[in-house]
Amino acid sequence: MTYVLPKTLAEALEIKAGQEMTVLAGGTDVFPAATSLGMPDNIMDISAISDLRGISDTDDQYRFGALTTWSDIANADLPAQFDCLKQAALEVGSIQIQNAGTIAGNLCNASPAADGVPPLLALNAQVELSSKDGVRVLPIQEFVLGNRRTALQPGELVSAVLVPKDLSGAVSHFIKLGARKYLVISITMVAVIVEVDDQNKITQARISVGACSEVAMRIEALEQALIGCAASDAAASVKVDYFSCLSPISDVRAKAEYRRNAAVELVTRALAKCAETL
């Protein structure tokens, strides 16, 4: 097995351009998979690239370095629109996994039940991809393509997740449904962001559902229906018809119909929670 430990992003991109490597960040997906598949032949451990960890902001966006951990996010001082992401961070595995697992690793693993994807989708997040040839940026819905499939090209690394400052005074909430509180794969989960005007009427609503389709999805019809609605009335506006875009499966965790109904109930509860917060 070949194992390399680059100390800079430039060094990592040089290595990645020369050969196919399995990228190791926190290892919370790679190591469990190795119990059945064995360790990959070529591993590039990027955990020593300190510049890839941390949260910063500019006039127009927040930047989450690829190695930013879920514990970093949970403990960060961020506006209320990020509460859904911080709440999701607290439900990724256990505290040990939250200390090691990274925001980029969660995206690159591309599980339909990835806890970080619904809140990032609701936040209109973008994925920054770096290679020797330069940098490109994709909306998260164009990066996560399906079950374990992403738009990552040979020679590329996820270097950051970018969240635009396109909300003012918004609140948010995340709810995950599983068989127990921790160390569980989601049956379904939802992230809701609500922005209101000075009369408490909704000016923006962003609603995303995970584990009910091959990739997390925004419930756009409901989002549009809520515009102009009083925040206190939003929960009562939720109807199952708005969720026809989902394609849940039946598996050992839940039947498809249960998943869809659970998504409807969780969105209703999350909207009610947002209304309480405003």
CSV table of C-alpha atoms in Angstrom, one decimal:
chain,number,residue,atom,x,y,z
A,1,MET,CA,0.0,0.0,0.0
A,2,THR,CA,1.2,3.5,-0.8
A,3,TYR,CA,0.5,6.1,1.8
A,4,VAL,CA,1.3,9.8,1.4
A,5,LEU,CA,0.8,12.8,3.8
A,6,PRO,CA,1.1,16.1,2.0
A,7,LYS,CA,1.4,19.2,4.1
A,8,THR,CA,0.1,21.8,1.5
A,9,LEU,CA,-2.8,21.9,-0.9
A,10,ALA,CA,-0.4,22.4,-3.8
A,11,GLU,CA,1.5,19.3,-2.8
A,12,ALA,CA,-1.7,17.3,-2.6
A,13,LEU,CA,-2.9,18.5,-6.0
A,14,GLU,CA,0.5,17.5,-7.5
A,15,ILE,CA,0.2,14.0,-6.1
A,16,LYS,CA,-3.4,13.7,-7.1
A,17,ALA,CA,-2.7,14.7,-10.7
A,18,GLY,CA,-0.1,12.0,-11.0
A,19,GLN,CA,-2.0,8.9,-9.9
A,20,GLU,CA,-5.4,7.7,-8.6
A,21,MET,CA,-5.5,8.1,-4.9
A,22,THR,CA,-8.1,7.5,-2.2
A,23,VAL,CA,-8.3,10.7,-0.2
A,24,LEU,CA,-8.4,10.3,3.5
A,25,ALA,CA,-9.6,13.2,5.7
A,26,GLY,CA,-11.3,12.2,8.9
A,27,GLY,CA,-11.4,8.5,7.9
A,28,THR,CA,-14.9,8.0,9.3
A,29,ASP,CA,-16.2,6.5,6.0
A,30,VAL,CA,-12.9,5.0,4.7
A,31,PHE,CA,-12.1,2.9,7.8
A,32,PRO,CA,-15.5,1.3,8.3
A,33,ALA,CA,-15.6,0.4,4.6
A,34,ALA,CA,-12.2,-1.3,4.9
A,35,THR,CA,-13.7,-3.9,7.3
A,36,SER,CA,-15.4,-5.6,4.4
A,37,LEU,CA,-13.6,-4.2,1.3
A,38,GLY,CA,-10.0,-4.0,2.7
A,39,MET,CA,-7.9,-0.8,2.7
A,40,PRO,CA,-7.4,0.9,-0.7
A,41,ASP,CA,-4.0,0.4,-2.4
A,42,ASN,CA,-3.1,4.1,-2.6
A,43,ILE,CA,-4.0,6.6,0.2
A,44,MET,CA,-3.4,10.3,0.3
A,45,ASP,CA,-4.0,11.6,3.8
A,46,ILE,CA,-4.8,15.3,3.7
A,47,SER,CA,-5.4,15.7,7.4
A,48,ALA,CA,-2.1,17.6,7.8
A,49,ILE,CA,-3.1,20.4,5.4
A,50,SER,CA,-3.9,23.0,8.1
A,51,ASP,CA,-5.1,25.6,5.5
A,52,LEU,CA,-8.0,23.4,4.7
A,53,ARG,CA,-9.5,23.6,8.1
A,54,GLY,CA,-11.6,26.4,9.6
A,55,ILE,CA,-14.5,28.8,8.9
A,56,SER,CA,-14.0,32.3,7.6
A,57,ASP,CA,-16.2,34.9,5.9
A,58,THR,CA,-16.0,37.7,3.4
A,59,ASP,CA,-18.5,40.4,2.4
A,60,ASP,CA,-20.5,37.9,0.3
A,61,GLN,CA,-19.9,34.4,1.6
A,62,TYR,CA,-18.9,32.0,4.4
A,63,ARG,CA,-16.1,29.6,3.6
A,64,PHE,CA,-15.9,26.2,5.3
A,65,GLY,CA,-12.5,24.6,4.6
A,66,ALA,CA,-12.7,21.0,3.5
A,67,LEU,CA,-11.2,19.6,6.7
A,68,THR,CA,-13.6,21.6,9.0
A,69,THR,CA,-15.0,19.0,11.3
A,70,TRP,CA,-18.6,18.6,12.6
A,71,SER,CA,-17.4,19.6,16.0
A,72,ASP,CA,-15.9,22.8,14.6
A,73,ILE,CA,-19.3,23.6,13.0
A,74,ALA,CA,-21.3,22.7,16.1
A,75,ASN,CA,-19.2,25.1,18.2
A,76,ALA,CA,-18.9,27.9,15.6
A,77,ASP,CA,-20.3,31.4,16.2
A,78,LEU,CA,-22.6,31.6,13.1
A,79,PRO,CA,-25.9,33.4,12.3
A,80,ALA,CA,-29.2,31.7,13.0
A,81,GLN,CA,-29.6,30.6,9.4
A,82,PHE,CA,-26.8,28.0,10.2
A,83,ASP,CA,-28.7,26.5,13.2
A,84,CYS,CA,-29.9,23.7,10.9
A,85,LEU,CA,-26.3,22.9,9.9
A,86,LYS,CA,-25.1,23.0,13.6
A,87,GLN,CA,-28.0,20.8,14.7
A,88,ALA,CA,-27.1,18.3,11.9
A,89,ALA,CA,-23.4,18.4,13.1
A,90,LEU,CA,-24.5,17.3,16.5
A,91,GLU,CA,-26.2,14.2,15.1
A,92,VAL,CA,-23.4,12.9,12.8
A,93,GLY,CA,-22.5,9.6,14.4
A,94,SER,CA,-21.1,10.1,17.9
A,95,ILE,CA,-18.9,12.8,19.4
A,96,GLN,CA,-15.8,10.9,18.4
A,97,ILE,CA,-17.0,10.9,14.8
A,98,GLN,CA,-18.0,14.5,15.0
A,99,ASN,CA,-14.4,15.3,16.2
A,100,ALA,CA,-12.9,13.5,13.2
A,101,GLY,CA,-15.4,13.6,10.3
A,102,THR,CA,-15.2,16.5,7.9
A,103,ILE,CA,-17.7,18.5,5.9
A,104,ALA,CA,-16.0,17.6,2.6
A,105,GLY,CA,-15.9,13.9,3.5
A,106,ASN,CA,-19.6,13.8,4.1
A,107,LEU,CA,-20.2,15.3,0.7
A,108,CYS,CA,-17.7,13.1,-1.2
A,109,ASN,CA,-19.1,9.9,0.4
A,110,ALA,CA,-22.4,11.0,-1.2
A,111,SER,CA,-24.7,8.8,0.9
A,112,PRO,CA,-28.4,9.4,0.3
A,113,ALA,CA,-28.6,9.6,4.1
A,114,ALA,CA,-25.7,12.0,4.6
A,115,ASP,CA,-26.8,14.3,7.4
A,116,GLY,CA,-24.9,17.3,6.2
A,117,VAL,CA,-26.4,17.5,2.7
A,118,PRO,CA,-30.0,18.7,3.5
A,119,PRO,CA,-28.9,21.8,5.5
A,120,LEU,CA,-26.2,22.7,3.0
A,121,LEU,CA,-28.7,22.3,0.2
A,122,ALA,CA,-31.1,24.7,2.1
A,123,LEU,CA,-28.2,27.1,2.5
A,124,ASN,CA,-27.6,27.3,-1.2
A,125,ALA,CA,-24.1,26.0,-0.6
A,126,GLN,CA,-21.5,25.6,-3.3
A,127,VAL,CA,-18.6,23.2,-3.5
A,128,GLU,CA,-15.1,24.5,-4.4
A,129,LEU,CA,-13.0,22.0,-6.4
A,130,SER,CA,-9.3,22.5,-6.8
A,131,SER,CA,-6.9,20.9,-9.2
A,132,LYS,CA,-3.5,21.7,-10.8
A,133,ASP,CA,-5.5,23.4,-13.6
A,134,GLY,CA,-7.3,25.8,-11.3
A,135,VAL,CA,-10.5,26.1,-9.3
A,136,ARG,CA,-14.1,25.5,-10.2
A,137,VAL,CA,-17.3,26.0,-8.2
A,138,LEU,CA,-20.5,23.9,-8.4
A,139,PRO,CA,-23.8,24.2,-6.6
A,140,ILE,CA,-24.1,21.3,-4.2
A,141,GLN,CA,-27.0,19.8,-6.2
A,142,GLU,CA,-24.7,19.6,-9.2
A,143,PHE,CA,-21.9,18.0,-7.1
A,144,VAL,CA,-23.8,15.2,-5.4
A,145,LEU,CA,-25.1,13.3,-8.4
A,146,GLY,CA,-26.5,10.1,-6.8
A,147,ASN,CA,-25.8,7.2,-4.4
A,148,ARG,CA,-21.9,7.4,-3.9
A,149,ARG,CA,-21.6,9.5,-7.1
A,150,THR,CA,-20.2,13.0,-7.3
A,151,ALA,CA,-19.0,15.4,-10.0
A,152,LEU,CA,-15.4,15.1,-8.7
A,153,GLN,CA,-13.0,14.7,-11.7
A,154,PRO,CA,-9.6,13.0,-11.7
A,155,GLY,CA,-7.0,15.2,-10.2
A,156,GLU,CA,-9.5,17.3,-8.2
A,157,LEU,CA,-10.0,17.7,-4.5
A,158,VAL,CA,-12.8,19.4,-2.6
A,159,SER,CA,-11.0,22.4,-1.0
A,160,ALA,CA,-14.0,24.2,0.5
A,161,VAL,CA,-17.7,24.6,0.9
A,162,LEU,CA,-19.0,28.1,0.2
A,163,VAL,CA,-22.3,29.5,1.6
A,164,PRO,CA,-23.5,32.8,0.1
A,165,LYS,CA,-24.7,35.7,2.3
A,166,ASP,CA,-28.1,35.8,0.6
A,167,LEU,CA,-30.3,35.7,3.7
A,168,SER,CA,-31.1,38.5,6.2
A,169,GLY,CA,-32.4,37.6,9.7
A,170,ALA,CA,-33.4,34.1,8.7
A,171,VAL,CA,-33.9,31.2,11.2
A,172,SER,CA,-33.6,27.5,10.6
A,173,HIS,CA,-34.1,24.1,12.0
A,174,PHE,CA,-33.0,20.5,11.4
A,175,ILE,CA,-34.7,17.3,12.4
A,176,LYS,CA,-33.4,13.8,11.9
A,177,LEU,CA,-35.5,10.6,12.4
A,178,GLY,CA,-33.7,7.4,13.2
A,179,ALA,CA,-34.2,4.3,15.3
A,180,ARG,CA,-32.2,5.9,18.1
A,181,LYS,CA,-30.5,9.3,18.8
A,182,TYR,CA,-26.9,8.6,17.8
A,183,LEU,CA,-24.8,6.2,15.7
A,184,VAL,CA,-27.8,5.6,13.4
A,185,ILE,CA,-28.5,5.9,9.6
A,186,SER,CA,-31.4,8.3,9.0
A,187,ILE,CA,-34.8,7.1,8.1
A,188,THR,CA,-35.4,10.7,6.9
A,189,MET,CA,-34.2,14.2,7.9
A,190,VAL,CA,-35.2,17.7,7.0
A,191,ALA,CA,-33.7,21.1,7.0
A,192,VAL,CA,-35.9,24.3,7.0
A,193,ILE,CA,-34.8,27.9,6.6
A,194,VAL,CA,-37.3,30.7,6.9
A,195,GLU,CA,-36.8,34.5,6.3
A,196,VAL,CA,-39.5,37.0,7.1
A,197,ASP,CA,-40.2,40.7,6.7
A,198,ASP,CA,-41.0,43.2,9.4
A,199,GLN,CA,-44.6,42.0,9.4
A,200,ASN,CA,-43.5,38.4,10.0
A,201,LYS,CA,-44.5,37.3,6.5
A,202,ILE,CA,-42.3,34.8,4.8
A,203,THR,CA,-40.1,36.3,2.1
A,204,GLN,CA,-38.0,33.1,1.6
A,205,ALA,CA,-38.6,29.5,2.6
A,206,ARG,CA,-36.0,26.8,1.9
A,207,ILE,CA,-37.0,23.2,2.6
A,208,SER,CA,-34.9,20.1,1.9
A,209,VAL,CA,-35.4,16.5,2.7
A,210,GLY,CA,-32.7,13.7,2.9
A,211,ALA,CA,-32.9,9.9,2.8
A,212,CYS,CA,-36.1,10.0,0.8
A,213,SER,CA,-34.5,10.0,-2.7
A,214,GLU,CA,-31.1,9.1,-4.2
A,215,VAL,CA,-30.0,12.6,-3.4
A,216,ALA,CA,-31.4,15.1,-1.0
A,217,MET,CA,-34.1,17.3,-2.6
A,218,ARG,CA,-35.6,20.8,-2.1
A,219,ILE,CA,-39.4,20.8,-1.8
A,220,GLU,CA,-39.7,23.8,-4.2
A,221,ALA,CA,-43.5,23.7,-4.6
A,222,LEU,CA,-43.9,24.1,-0.9
A,223,GLU,CA,-41.2,26.8,-0.7
A,224,GLN,CA,-43.1,28.9,-3.3
A,225,ALA,CA,-46.5,28.3,-1.6
A,226,LEU,CA,-45.2,29.7,1.7
A,227,ILE,CA,-44.1,33.1,0.2
A,228,GLY,CA,-46.2,35.8,1.7
A,229,CYS,CA,-47.6,33.4,4.4
A,230,ALA,CA,-47.5,34.4,8.0
A,231,ALA,CA,-44.7,32.5,9.7
A,232,SER,CA,-47.2,31.3,12.4
A,233,ASP,CA,-49.4,29.8,9.7
A,234,ALA,CA,-46.6,28.0,7.7
A,235,ALA,CA,-46.9,24.7,9.5
A,236,ALA,CA,-50.6,24.4,8.7
A,237,SER,CA,-49.8,24.9,5.0
A,238,VAL,CA,-47.9,21.6,4.7
A,239,LYS,CA,-49.6,19.0,2.6
A,240,VAL,CA,-48.4,15.6,1.4
A,241,ASP,CA,-49.0,16.6,-2.2
A,242,TYR,CA,-46.0,18.9,-2.1
A,243,PHE,CA,-43.8,15.9,-1.5
A,244,SER,CA,-44.5,14.0,-4.7
A,245,CYS,CA,-41.1,14.9,-6.0
A,246,LEU,CA,-39.5,12.5,-3.5
A,247,SER,CA,-38.8,8.8,-4.4
A,248,PRO,CA,-38.2,7.0,-1.1
A,249,ILE,CA,-37.3,3.3,-1.0
A,250,SER,CA,-38.4,0.6,1.4
A,251,ASP,CA,-35.5,-1.1,3.3
A,252,VAL,CA,-34.7,-2.6,6.7
A,253,ARG,CA,-35.1,0.9,8.3
A,254,ALA,CA,-38.5,1.9,7.0
A,255,LYS,CA,-41.1,1.5,4.3
A,256,ALA,CA,-41.3,4.0,1.5
A,257,GLU,CA,-44.7,5.3,2.5
A,258,TYR,CA,-43.6,5.8,6.1
A,259,ARG,CA,-40.5,7.7,4.9
A,260,ARG,CA,-42.7,10.1,2.9
A,261,ASN,CA,-45.2,10.6,5.7
A,262,ALA,CA,-42.4,11.1,8.1
A,263,ALA,CA,-40.9,13.8,5.9
A,264,VAL,CA,-44.2,15.7,5.8
A,265,GLU,CA,-44.5,15.5,9.6
A,266,LEU,CA,-40.8,16.6,10.2
A,267,VAL,CA,-41.2,19.6,7.9
A,268,THR,CA,-44.3,20.6,9.7
A,269,ARG,CA,-42.5,20.4,13.0
A,270,ALA,CA,-39.5,22.3,11.7
A,271,LEU,CA,-41.6,25.1,10.3
A,272,ALA,CA,-43.4,25.4,13.7
A,273,LYS,CA,-40.1,25.5,15.5
A,274,CYS,CA,-38.9,28.3,13.1
A,275,ALA,CA,-42.0,30.3,13.9
A,276,GLU,CA,-41.4,29.9,17.6
A,277,THR,CA,-37.8,31.2,17.1
A,278,LEU,CA,-38.7,34.3,15.1
